[in-house]
Amino acid sequence: MTFLLKLTPPFEDPVLIFTLVLLIILIAPIILNKLKIPGIVGLILAGVIVGPNGFNLLLRDSSIVLFGTVGILYIMFLAGLEMDMIGFKKTKVRSIVYGALTFFIPIISGTILFFYGYEYQINSAVLLSCMFASHTLLAYPIVSKLGLTKNEAVTVTIGGTIITDTAVLLVLAVVAGVAQGNIGVGYWIKLMVSLSIFVAIVVFVFPIIAKWFFKQIESEQGAQFIFVLTLVFAAAFLAELAGVEAILGAFLAGLALNQLIPHASALMNRLEFVGNNIFVPFFLISVGMLVDVTVLFEGVEIIIMAVVIIVLALVTKWVPAFITQKLYGYTVTQRNLMFGLSTARAAATLAVILVGYELQIIGETALNLTVVLILATSLSSSFITEKAARILAIIESRKQPDLSEKPDRIMVPIGNPKTLENLVDLAIMLKNPQYHEPIYPLAVVIDNEQAAEEIYKKNKMLQEAVKHASATDNDVQLVSKIDINVASGILRAIKELMITEVVLGWNAKITTSDRIFGTILDNLLENTEQMILVCKIMQPLNTTSRLVVIVPVNAELERGFLRWMRAVRLLSTQLGAKVVFMAGRRTNNKIKATVQSSKPAVDATYVPRPSMSEFESNQTGISKDDMVVVISARRGTLSYNGILDNVPRVLSRNYKDNSFIIIYPEQHPSLYQDNQFKTTGYTNETREIEGF
């Protein structure tokens, strides 16, 4: 019996094959989305229809297998890359508990079913039970699209996936070794040694290579993309050499590169775009092409067996999610999300069953039933995850943010084309992800006889800012001003656009009188209340190891405390960098309480603020891969100290290789209405902001 009438022989022209697959990727999700069916389901069903067991339009040949393999590796890689590592460290015990539950409950239940219920040999029963224990994060793109990757339920589920799939693949190695007669001590020693070497290379060597490469090829985004893919597939190959499945290598590569690829970067956007629109759909179609539903028509016993297997597969994933929910107080929606994510069987399950089939541990009927299980659980996973994720996304969106979480309107005055990309990248990382406000690159032209020529030059720079920001999938609104001077143009733009933060670049030029900042900054500090960040970026942002934040006395009492704290947290999360707060005891206690009660979570340590002499001689342990963040203050404010005026000079002389940001926190408008700064004067220094 055939599932559908095979009207034509399968296509052989590679151009026609690729065209058909692209049409499926384009049309299937659109049609099924209108029917309220997840796009993932549409691609799997499309694979069933056009595959060898459907209309036979496409064969599951080497090209489909190749792209499908790339797709599943991409899914695992992105799962590791987008994982909240700081959140995982905080919930690692929960992840271990959930991973153990979602491994032992299914594998014990499956072994009992197949050994006692269907009288399989113990080797076959254990191997078949692995298809209950393993799961694939097939519905992860749904969670990622809705912005829930940092939710604790997702983090715990991904952590549990590491544990359960690793355990399943190790069980596969054991069963395969026993079936082949490799039960000696030497075999297991060899396996453990090879695994240890593989993990050490990927976890420790790959990040070192990647950091070096990103520093050398900072502006070549295409080269960075190819380099990352090379590392992913190299890790997958090393995993196979070590005796485990390639998906484990891809996932480990994602974890290893997690801190080097910021989520808001152009590189991350390219990785997600190519994976989610090409390779992952290929994998889903290839899974559908495996399905042969004619198995269900071979007899009543087969139908009953298929139903039993599907029900047990669902139940043994729901129970661990239920127990974890009760243990740690998760909501029903979070439980359903964990259940949905962990329900789908695909990559690891296929690997286990295909190896068992090749070793003749299981037969063709079990293989076909496994493929039917993959289809059923994939569909269930997509529906359950889609529903739970949408509910959770709505709940998250309704949470009331504190006053520091208001929408950001960040302006980046452009003066030097060499630092344009870094300043725009930094602004994107500092932007509140809950809102979709654009970044505002600003060009100010002095109103004189050269104004027309200068406008042309500045507009070319602004177009480069648009081009760069668009690669990160962020909106940009260009702003041009003609004014009597640069400071006046910036101030007018701040008022007209209701800007909340200004990101300025600093070229570190020092005049003969050893003065650093310029009169532009003086005017901004005297006439604005907004938070101002003066930045010098010497190292690629994604290679930052730590953020060393130096905080003055009474900084916690300022109005802008929560806003600059949020900026530091966001920057730490985007860069995957640890934070070292250097402050007085009272200030550190307030910072610690704020960090612990806020999201996103950061890995922070708190140490006493160094003296000026210690800072000048770098007795603080700051390395060149650290970014120094100095919380400064305007004159007349609670946290102002004259010593702060010397910090930029010290940074420029003694920390020449370090990137740094000097933050002037947001202040009360009343300070500027009474003109108290203008009467006292901010400083007599001659200073210079880059390019102006």
XYZ file of C-alpha atoms in Angstrom:
692
model
C 0.000 0.000 0.000
C 1.248 3.478 -0.788
C 0.465 6.641 1.065
C -0.185 8.754 -2.023
C -0.213 8.138 -5.757
C 3.311 8.585 -7.072
C 2.545 10.609 -10.160
C 6.061 11.109 -11.490
C 9.545 9.767 -10.958
C 11.569 11.894 -8.546
C 13.179 15.063 -9.862
C 16.854 14.708 -10.771
C 17.722 18.195 -12.012
C 19.519 19.890 -9.078
C 18.189 23.328 -10.079
C 14.608 22.014 -10.078
C 15.132 20.222 -6.778
C 16.477 23.343 -5.089
C 13.705 25.480 -6.586
C 11.019 23.109 -5.258
C 12.557 23.075 -1.780
C 12.728 26.880 -1.687
C 9.075 27.085 -2.776
C 8.146 24.735 0.064
C 10.137 26.819 2.557
C 8.366 29.937 1.289
C 4.783 28.718 0.896
C 4.208 25.996 3.536
C 4.578 28.236 6.627
C 2.455 31.010 5.038
C -0.444 28.676 4.259
C -0.421 26.874 7.594
C 0.020 30.072 9.602
C -3.340 31.189 8.210
C -4.746 27.924 9.578
C -3.127 28.669 12.982
C -0.709 25.771 12.490
C 2.983 26.375 13.382
C 5.280 26.784 10.385
C 7.519 23.992 11.658
C 4.626 21.550 11.272
C 4.024 22.751 7.715
C 7.594 22.001 6.677
C 7.487 18.502 8.155
C 4.160 17.740 6.456
C 5.523 19.145 3.193
C 8.414 16.714 3.492
C 5.931 13.845 3.914
C 3.992 14.914 0.812
C 6.914 15.446 -1.608
C 9.081 12.666 -0.195
C 9.589 9.081 -1.382
C 6.582 7.897 0.631
C 4.336 10.680 -0.697
C 4.189 11.993 -4.268
C 7.796 10.890 -4.753
C 8.841 14.272 -6.145
C 12.072 14.293 -4.165
C 14.389 11.550 -3.015
C 16.102 11.807 0.323
C 19.444 11.718 -1.448
C 22.873 12.891 -0.356
C 22.093 16.570 -1.025
C 18.959 16.527 1.150
C 20.812 14.594 3.849
C 23.683 17.097 3.677
C 21.466 20.159 4.083
C 19.369 18.373 6.713
C 22.496 17.541 8.696
C 23.608 21.155 8.505
C 20.132 22.170 9.709
C 20.116 20.050 12.865
C 23.678 21.115 13.652
C 22.530 24.715 13.217
C 19.619 24.197 15.622
C 21.924 22.785 18.281
C 24.547 25.472 17.657
C 22.037 28.333 17.975
C 20.615 26.760 21.144
C 24.077 26.856 22.708
C 24.858 30.302 21.293
C 21.668 31.933 22.610
C 21.708 30.194 25.969
C 21.772 32.470 29.000
C 25.033 31.223 30.494
C 24.757 33.377 33.594
C 21.206 32.149 34.155
C 22.355 28.574 33.537
C 25.073 28.874 36.168
C 22.470 30.069 38.650
C 20.045 27.262 37.735
C 22.552 24.476 37.041
C 21.233 22.382 39.935
C 17.709 22.669 38.545
C 18.965 21.780 35.072
C 20.716 18.701 36.447
C 17.584 17.637 38.319
C 15.378 18.152 35.272
C 17.907 16.449 32.980
C 18.083 13.433 35.275
C 14.290 13.195 35.475
C 13.788 13.539 31.724
C 16.406 10.826 31.134
C 15.692 8.185 33.766
C 11.862 8.271 33.722
C 11.592 7.704 29.925
C 14.418 5.180 29.647
C 13.194 3.059 32.564
C 9.592 3.161 31.307
C 10.663 2.325 27.754
C 12.885 -0.568 28.817
C 10.058 -2.094 30.857
C 7.627 -1.702 27.942
C 9.842 -3.262 25.274
C 11.441 -5.947 27.466
C 8.306 -7.177 29.231
C 5.503 -5.899 26.981
C 6.942 -6.759 23.561
C 9.597 -9.295 24.634
C 12.594 -7.618 23.009
C 16.120 -8.590 24.020
C 17.577 -6.385 26.737
C 19.999 -4.657 24.322
C 17.168 -3.888 21.902
C 14.842 -2.781 24.727
C 17.413 -0.355 26.167
C 18.219 1.027 22.729
C 14.554 1.539 21.830
C 13.888 3.192 25.173
C 16.506 5.799 24.251
C 14.055 7.229 21.735
C 11.820 8.115 24.701
C 14.653 9.706 26.676
C 16.284 11.796 23.961
C 14.720 14.932 22.559
C 15.583 17.622 20.027
C 14.972 21.356 20.490
C 12.922 21.374 17.315
C 10.576 24.108 18.556
C 13.415 26.312 19.818
C 13.018 28.791 16.902
C 9.495 29.528 18.212
C 10.860 30.455 21.642
C 13.682 32.474 20.108
C 11.326 34.415 17.848
C 9.134 35.405 20.813
C 12.127 36.585 22.857
C 11.877 33.984 25.634
C 15.378 32.501 25.444
C 16.317 34.077 28.798
C 13.258 32.739 30.637
C 14.299 30.368 33.423
C 12.039 27.571 32.168
C 13.787 27.699 28.786
C 17.242 27.845 30.371
C 16.493 24.838 32.582
C 15.086 22.896 29.624
C 18.150 23.573 27.487
C 20.405 22.610 30.385
C 18.390 19.425 30.810
C 18.782 18.756 27.087
C 22.558 18.792 27.460
C 22.359 16.187 30.191
C 19.733 13.847 28.762
C 21.060 13.819 25.177
C 24.622 13.330 26.372
C 23.453 10.433 28.561
C 21.499 8.918 25.650
C 24.486 9.137 23.323
C 26.679 7.517 25.965
C 24.105 4.710 26.355
C 24.215 4.292 22.581
C 28.000 3.980 22.719
C 27.711 1.377 25.459
C 25.027 -0.686 23.689
C 26.860 -0.470 20.364
C 30.099 -1.472 22.031
C 28.471 -4.489 23.686
C 26.812 -5.518 20.390
C 30.181 -5.375 18.624
C 31.946 -7.225 21.415
C 33.828 -4.136 22.656
C 33.313 -4.721 26.337
C 36.921 -4.591 27.441
C 38.354 -1.996 29.795
C 40.540 -0.641 27.010
C 37.519 0.385 24.923
C 35.985 2.421 27.744
C 39.276 4.065 28.659
C 39.737 5.037 25.007
C 36.195 6.463 24.884
C 36.644 8.535 28.041
C 40.039 9.866 26.928
C 38.763 10.819 23.470
C 35.726 12.557 24.988
C 37.919 14.489 27.414
C 40.238 15.651 24.623
C 37.268 16.648 22.451
C 35.638 18.702 25.218
C 38.932 20.364 26.153
C 39.623 21.424 22.547
C 36.156 22.866 21.949
C 35.671 24.527 25.350
C 39.169 25.922 25.900
C 41.010 26.110 22.551
C 38.163 27.274 20.275
C 37.428 30.469 22.279
C 41.119 31.428 22.228
C 41.281 30.968 18.451
C 37.998 32.840 17.983
C 39.069 35.796 20.141
C 42.328 36.108 18.196
C 40.497 35.910 14.865
C 37.882 38.515 15.804
C 40.634 40.932 16.815
C 42.523 40.440 13.549
C 39.493 40.513 11.216
C 37.277 42.995 13.053
C 35.664 44.657 10.017
C 35.285 41.606 7.735
C 31.796 40.424 8.689
C 31.665 37.842 5.877
C 34.939 36.280 6.997
C 33.692 36.154 10.590
C 30.534 34.331 9.469
C 32.518 31.682 7.552
C 34.960 31.342 10.436
C 32.152 30.633 12.937
C 30.602 28.012 10.642
C 34.018 26.406 10.253
C 34.355 26.097 14.025
C 30.839 24.616 14.318
C 31.466 21.864 11.805
C 34.977 21.269 13.099
C 33.467 20.709 16.559
C 30.844 18.370 15.071
C 33.574 16.377 13.311
C 35.673 16.185 16.476
C 32.605 14.856 18.310
C 32.291 12.048 15.784
C 35.987 11.271 16.145
C 35.466 11.093 19.910
C 32.732 8.484 19.448
C 29.607 10.607 20.041
C 27.117 12.269 17.714
C 27.909 15.477 15.805
C 24.999 17.382 17.401
C 26.835 17.334 20.731
C 29.826 19.008 19.094
C 27.658 21.704 17.497
C 25.943 22.438 20.797
C 29.266 22.606 22.624
C 30.599 24.983 19.952
C 27.617 27.258 20.625
C 28.417 27.285 24.335
C 32.109 27.939 23.649
C 31.353 30.946 21.388
C 28.447 32.181 23.518
C 30.377 35.049 25.090
C 32.097 36.132 21.867
C 29.007 36.741 19.703
C 26.717 39.422 21.183
C 23.033 38.783 20.582
C 22.492 42.251 19.086
C 25.470 42.041 16.718
C 25.424 41.872 12.928
C 27.190 38.500 13.092
C 24.444 36.992 15.265
C 21.800 38.386 12.940
C 23.489 36.760 9.939
C 23.853 33.417 11.713
C 20.194 33.351 12.727
C 18.946 34.558 9.343
C 20.794 31.958 7.281
C 20.049 29.135 9.711
C 16.372 29.826 10.322
C 15.556 30.527 6.675
C 17.637 27.938 4.815
C 19.299 25.143 6.771
C 16.756 24.515 9.540
C 13.826 24.282 7.052
C 15.865 21.799 5.013
C 16.233 19.653 8.117
C 12.511 19.760 8.864
C 11.666 18.769 5.291
C 14.195 15.930 5.453
C 12.555 14.635 8.661
C 9.185 14.603 6.914
C 10.676 12.668 3.994
C 11.553 9.835 6.385
C 7.947 9.269 7.403
C 6.196 6.225 5.969
C 2.696 6.151 7.392
C 1.934 2.941 5.492
C 3.383 1.239 8.565
C 0.119 2.019 10.327
C -1.814 -0.087 7.813
C 0.142 -3.304 8.351
C -2.249 -4.524 11.025
C -4.170 -3.638 14.158
C -1.259 -4.691 16.353
C 1.041 -2.185 14.681
C -1.516 0.601 15.117
C -1.906 -0.251 18.808
C 1.862 -0.407 19.227
C 2.266 2.986 17.511
C -0.389 4.546 19.771
C 1.213 3.054 22.895
C 4.653 4.336 21.903
C 3.386 7.844 21.123
C 1.369 8.082 24.355
C 4.258 6.800 26.479
C 6.662 9.201 24.733
C 4.426 12.155 25.607
C 3.686 11.052 29.162
C 7.342 10.400 30.015
C 8.223 13.963 29.042
C 5.227 15.539 30.764
C 5.965 13.867 34.105
C 9.507 15.331 34.456
C 8.159 18.785 33.570
C 5.379 18.361 36.155
C 7.779 17.237 38.905
C 10.186 20.097 38.109
C 7.311 22.582 38.215
C 6.254 21.400 41.665
C 9.824 21.315 42.993
C 10.723 24.860 41.928
C 7.386 26.660 41.830
C 7.097 27.290 38.101
C 3.802 28.330 36.566
C 1.605 25.993 34.535
C 2.577 27.922 31.404
C 6.285 27.440 32.130
C 5.650 23.727 32.722
C 3.860 23.456 29.387
C 6.723 25.290 27.686
C 9.244 22.847 29.168
C 7.054 19.942 28.113
C 6.648 21.306 24.581
C 10.360 21.957 24.071
C 11.358 18.514 25.338
C 8.696 16.523 23.466
C 10.102 16.468 19.932
C 12.262 13.546 18.895
C 14.497 13.944 15.859
C 18.279 14.112 15.659
C 19.464 12.075 18.641
C 16.552 9.643 18.271
C 17.351 9.061 14.600
C 21.031 8.617 15.402
C 20.277 6.016 18.061
C 17.757 4.025 16.023
C 19.746 4.116 12.773
C 22.855 2.842 14.562
C 20.754 0.098 16.169
C 19.272 -0.798 12.775
C 22.687 -0.967 11.111
C 23.970 -3.182 13.916
C 20.835 -5.383 13.546
C 19.836 -4.769 17.152
C 16.390 -3.632 16.001
C 14.321 -4.457 12.915
C 12.615 -2.488 10.145
C 9.261 -2.308 11.943
C 10.843 -0.592 14.934
C 12.651 1.799 12.577
C 9.422 2.803 10.825
C 7.580 3.191 14.117
C 10.370 5.460 15.297
C 9.903 7.690 12.260
C 6.147 7.845 12.924
C 6.989 8.786 16.517
C 9.245 11.568 15.230
C 6.379 13.008 13.175
C 3.839 12.744 16.017
C 6.110 14.266 18.658
C 7.363 16.971 16.294
C 3.796 18.060 15.606
C 2.897 17.909 19.307
C 6.013 19.846 20.280
C 5.273 22.608 17.797
C 1.645 23.049 18.882
C 2.351 22.884 22.625
C 5.377 25.179 22.481
C 3.643 27.713 20.241
C 0.655 27.970 22.569
C 2.656 28.132 25.809
C 5.253 30.531 24.401
C 2.623 32.990 23.188
C 0.904 32.997 26.591
C 4.228 33.483 28.384
C 5.272 36.254 25.981
C 2.013 38.096 26.738
C 2.581 37.678 30.486
C 6.160 38.972 30.183
C 5.029 41.982 28.149
C 2.505 42.964 30.832
C 5.073 43.188 33.614
C 5.487 46.757 34.794
C 9.098 47.910 34.372
C 10.714 50.300 36.829
C 11.403 53.890 35.868
C 14.835 52.994 34.489
C 13.181 50.661 31.980
C 11.488 53.420 29.992
C 12.082 53.440 26.206
C 15.573 54.470 25.162
C 16.116 57.116 22.535
C 19.864 56.935 21.978
C 21.684 59.509 19.870
C 25.142 58.939 18.402
C 26.831 62.145 17.144
C 29.060 61.085 14.238
C 32.394 62.823 13.853
C 34.940 60.147 12.937
C 34.097 57.475 10.322
C 36.707 55.125 11.811
C 34.777 54.771 15.071
C 31.297 54.877 13.561
C 30.655 51.120 13.629
C 31.820 50.646 17.209
C 29.701 53.528 18.501
C 26.594 52.291 16.680
C 27.200 48.739 17.962
C 27.564 50.046 21.500
C 24.355 52.074 21.202
C 22.461 49.002 19.976
C 23.733 46.949 22.919
C 22.640 49.652 25.366
C 19.124 49.913 23.928
C 16.243 48.528 25.974
C 15.242 45.335 24.086
C 11.620 45.627 25.247
C 11.061 48.615 22.991
C 11.684 49.237 19.313
C 12.991 52.766 19.323
C 15.487 53.546 16.537
C 19.075 54.642 16.996
C 19.651 58.304 16.048
C 23.007 58.947 14.303
C 23.538 62.705 14.213
C 25.614 64.879 11.883
C 26.114 68.522 12.809
C 27.436 70.976 10.234
C 28.665 74.473 11.091
C 26.682 77.181 9.328
C 29.354 78.783 7.084
C 30.391 78.918 3.426
C 31.598 75.274 3.472
C 28.270 73.990 4.847
C 27.069 72.434 1.572
C 30.262 70.404 1.128
C 30.245 69.344 4.772
C 26.607 68.210 4.551
C 27.526 65.949 1.644
C 30.433 64.400 3.592
C 28.387 63.955 6.767
C 25.481 62.359 4.906
C 27.839 59.769 3.439
C 28.913 58.887 6.982
C 25.302 58.688 8.098
C 24.511 56.290 5.252
C 27.330 54.047 6.489
C 25.711 54.084 9.933
C 22.402 52.999 8.400
C 24.071 50.227 6.434
C 25.863 48.912 9.503
C 22.854 49.075 11.835
C 20.571 47.401 9.294
C 22.850 44.354 9.393
C 21.844 43.966 13.052
C 18.147 44.219 12.180
C 17.795 47.495 14.094
C 16.053 50.662 12.962
C 18.018 53.843 12.376
C 16.712 57.388 11.960
C 19.224 59.776 10.442
C 19.426 63.291 11.851
C 21.246 66.266 10.292
C 21.569 69.721 11.849
C 23.075 73.004 10.643
C 23.950 75.240 13.559
C 26.353 77.892 14.762
C 28.463 75.238 16.521
C 28.478 71.496 17.118
C 27.397 71.657 20.764
C 24.388 73.813 19.915
C 23.355 71.378 17.161
C 23.566 68.387 19.517
C 21.600 70.191 22.230
C 18.862 71.163 19.774
C 18.605 67.577 18.512
C 18.367 66.253 22.098
C 15.399 68.511 22.828
C 13.583 67.970 19.525
C 13.912 64.159 19.571
C 13.465 63.715 23.353
C 16.768 61.840 23.567
C 17.469 59.890 26.775
C 21.131 58.934 26.184
C 24.002 60.352 24.145
C 26.908 58.141 23.044
C 29.994 60.212 22.169
C 33.319 59.017 20.810
C 36.636 60.181 22.208
C 39.830 60.297 20.150
C 42.128 60.543 23.174
C 44.047 63.533 21.819
C 45.756 65.451 24.577
C 46.660 69.091 24.179
C 49.918 70.594 25.366
C 48.267 71.510 28.625
C 47.362 67.829 29.216
C 43.634 68.470 28.922
C 41.403 65.763 27.508
C 37.720 66.485 26.892
C 36.505 69.402 24.848
C 34.085 72.253 25.203
C 31.382 70.232 23.415
C 31.148 67.926 26.408
C 31.253 70.899 28.799
C 28.226 72.404 27.087
C 26.341 69.124 27.082
C 26.991 68.556 30.769
C 25.975 72.108 31.630
C 22.787 72.165 29.595
C 21.350 68.646 29.628
C 19.951 66.200 32.136
C 20.404 63.112 29.927
C 22.903 60.327 30.546
C 26.051 60.917 28.487
C 28.560 58.190 27.646
C 32.018 59.142 26.359
C 33.639 56.079 24.771
C 37.003 54.977 23.498
C 36.854 51.531 21.867
C 40.321 50.011 21.426
C 39.431 46.290 21.341
C 36.594 44.559 19.428
C 33.566 44.734 21.696
C 32.881 40.993 21.523
C 36.347 40.124 22.877
C 35.765 41.979 26.152
C 36.510 39.701 29.113
C 35.314 41.881 32.000
C 33.635 45.189 32.673
C 35.522 46.918 35.482
C 33.104 49.526 36.844
C 34.591 52.211 39.096
C 31.872 53.915 41.145
C 32.261 57.084 43.263
C 30.849 57.670 46.730
C 27.098 58.465 46.853
C 26.516 57.303 43.247
C 23.599 55.207 44.509
C 21.828 58.379 45.662
C 21.743 59.985 42.221
C 18.605 60.061 40.077
C 20.340 58.235 37.202
C 21.580 55.305 39.331
C 19.116 52.706 38.019
C 19.569 53.792 34.409
C 23.357 53.456 34.348
C 23.061 50.209 36.311
C 20.729 48.879 33.622
C 23.174 50.019 30.934
C 25.974 48.052 32.619
C 23.747 44.966 32.960
C 22.707 45.087 29.310
C 26.284 45.563 28.148
C 27.445 42.655 30.316
C 24.692 40.413 28.942
C 25.367 41.323 25.313
C 29.125 40.880 25.629
C 28.957 37.827 27.895
C 31.421 39.632 30.155
C 31.698 39.444 33.927
C 31.329 42.663 35.906
C 33.643 43.854 38.651
C 32.164 46.716 40.673
C 34.756 48.802 42.496
C 33.036 51.001 45.076
C 32.752 51.808 48.756
C 31.068 49.306 51.059
C 27.730 51.118 51.283
C 27.614 51.720 47.516
C 28.579 48.113 46.772
C 25.792 46.846 49.036
C 23.243 48.940 47.129
C 24.650 47.814 43.769
C 24.553 44.170 44.860
C 20.937 44.417 45.971
C 19.990 46.058 42.669
C 21.798 43.416 40.601
C 20.185 40.535 42.482
C 16.675 41.947 42.075
C 16.969 42.879 38.403
C 16.979 41.175 35.039
C 18.955 40.303 32.996
C 21.130 38.495 35.532
C 24.849 39.261 35.480
C 27.900 37.528 36.898
C 29.196 40.226 39.239
C 31.821 40.576 41.939
C 32.215 43.488 44.358
C 35.557 44.836 45.541
C 36.668 48.012 47.340
C 37.326 51.023 45.154
C 41.083 51.535 44.627
C 42.904 54.689 45.640
C 44.063 57.053 42.898
C 47.669 55.916 43.314
C 46.643 52.246 42.965
C 44.606 53.094 39.897
C 47.455 55.047 38.292
C 49.918 52.178 38.800
C 47.313 49.570 37.722
C 47.371 47.627 40.971
C 43.738 46.728 40.321
C 44.448 43.740 38.048
C 42.935 45.328 34.930
C 44.050 43.500 31.751
C 43.923 44.802 28.176
C 40.827 42.692 27.394
C 38.911 44.446 30.194
C 36.698 47.431 29.487
C 36.948 50.157 32.136
C 33.653 51.881 32.943
C 33.974 54.982 35.105
C 30.834 56.426 36.672
C 31.632 60.125 36.738
C 29.467 63.060 37.866
C 28.600 66.621 37.003
C 29.864 69.372 39.281
C 27.572 70.188 42.170
C 25.951 66.749 42.313
C 25.967 64.384 45.306
C 28.596 62.036 43.913
C 30.938 64.630 42.401
C 34.553 64.502 43.557
C 37.417 66.514 42.121
C 39.468 63.348 41.705
C 37.056 62.231 38.971
C 38.456 64.935 36.684
C 41.821 63.146 36.719
C 40.480 59.723 35.752
C 40.342 60.366 31.963
C 43.956 61.562 32.008
C 45.047 58.391 33.821
C 43.125 56.184 31.392
C 44.662 57.866 28.358
C 48.224 57.567 29.691
C 48.326 54.305 31.632
C 45.611 52.198 29.956
C 46.304 52.862 26.285
C 45.196 49.382 25.143
C 41.954 49.365 27.104
C 38.527 50.324 25.870
C 36.722 52.563 28.323
C 33.424 54.356 28.846
C 32.960 57.384 31.087
C 29.319 57.706 32.123
C 27.749 60.943 33.319
C 24.451 59.766 34.865
C 21.065 61.334 34.251
C 20.295 64.261 36.563
C 17.284 66.290 37.696
C 16.162 68.988 35.248
C 16.070 71.605 38.030
C 19.860 71.621 38.122
C 19.882 73.153 34.659
C 16.958 75.492 35.079
C 18.683 77.545 37.754
C 21.887 77.749 35.652
C 24.042 76.869 38.642
C 26.609 75.222 36.400
C 26.859 78.229 34.163
C 27.523 80.579 37.054
C 30.308 78.451 38.516
C 31.676 77.094 35.248
C 32.263 73.425 34.702
C 35.945 73.511 33.916
C 38.573 75.693 32.288
C 40.140 72.726 30.540
C 40.602 72.674 26.766
C 39.199 69.300 25.668
C 38.260 67.620 22.424
C 35.538 65.198 21.351
C 36.599 63.107 18.361
C 36.197 64.554 14.932
C 34.633 67.871 15.929
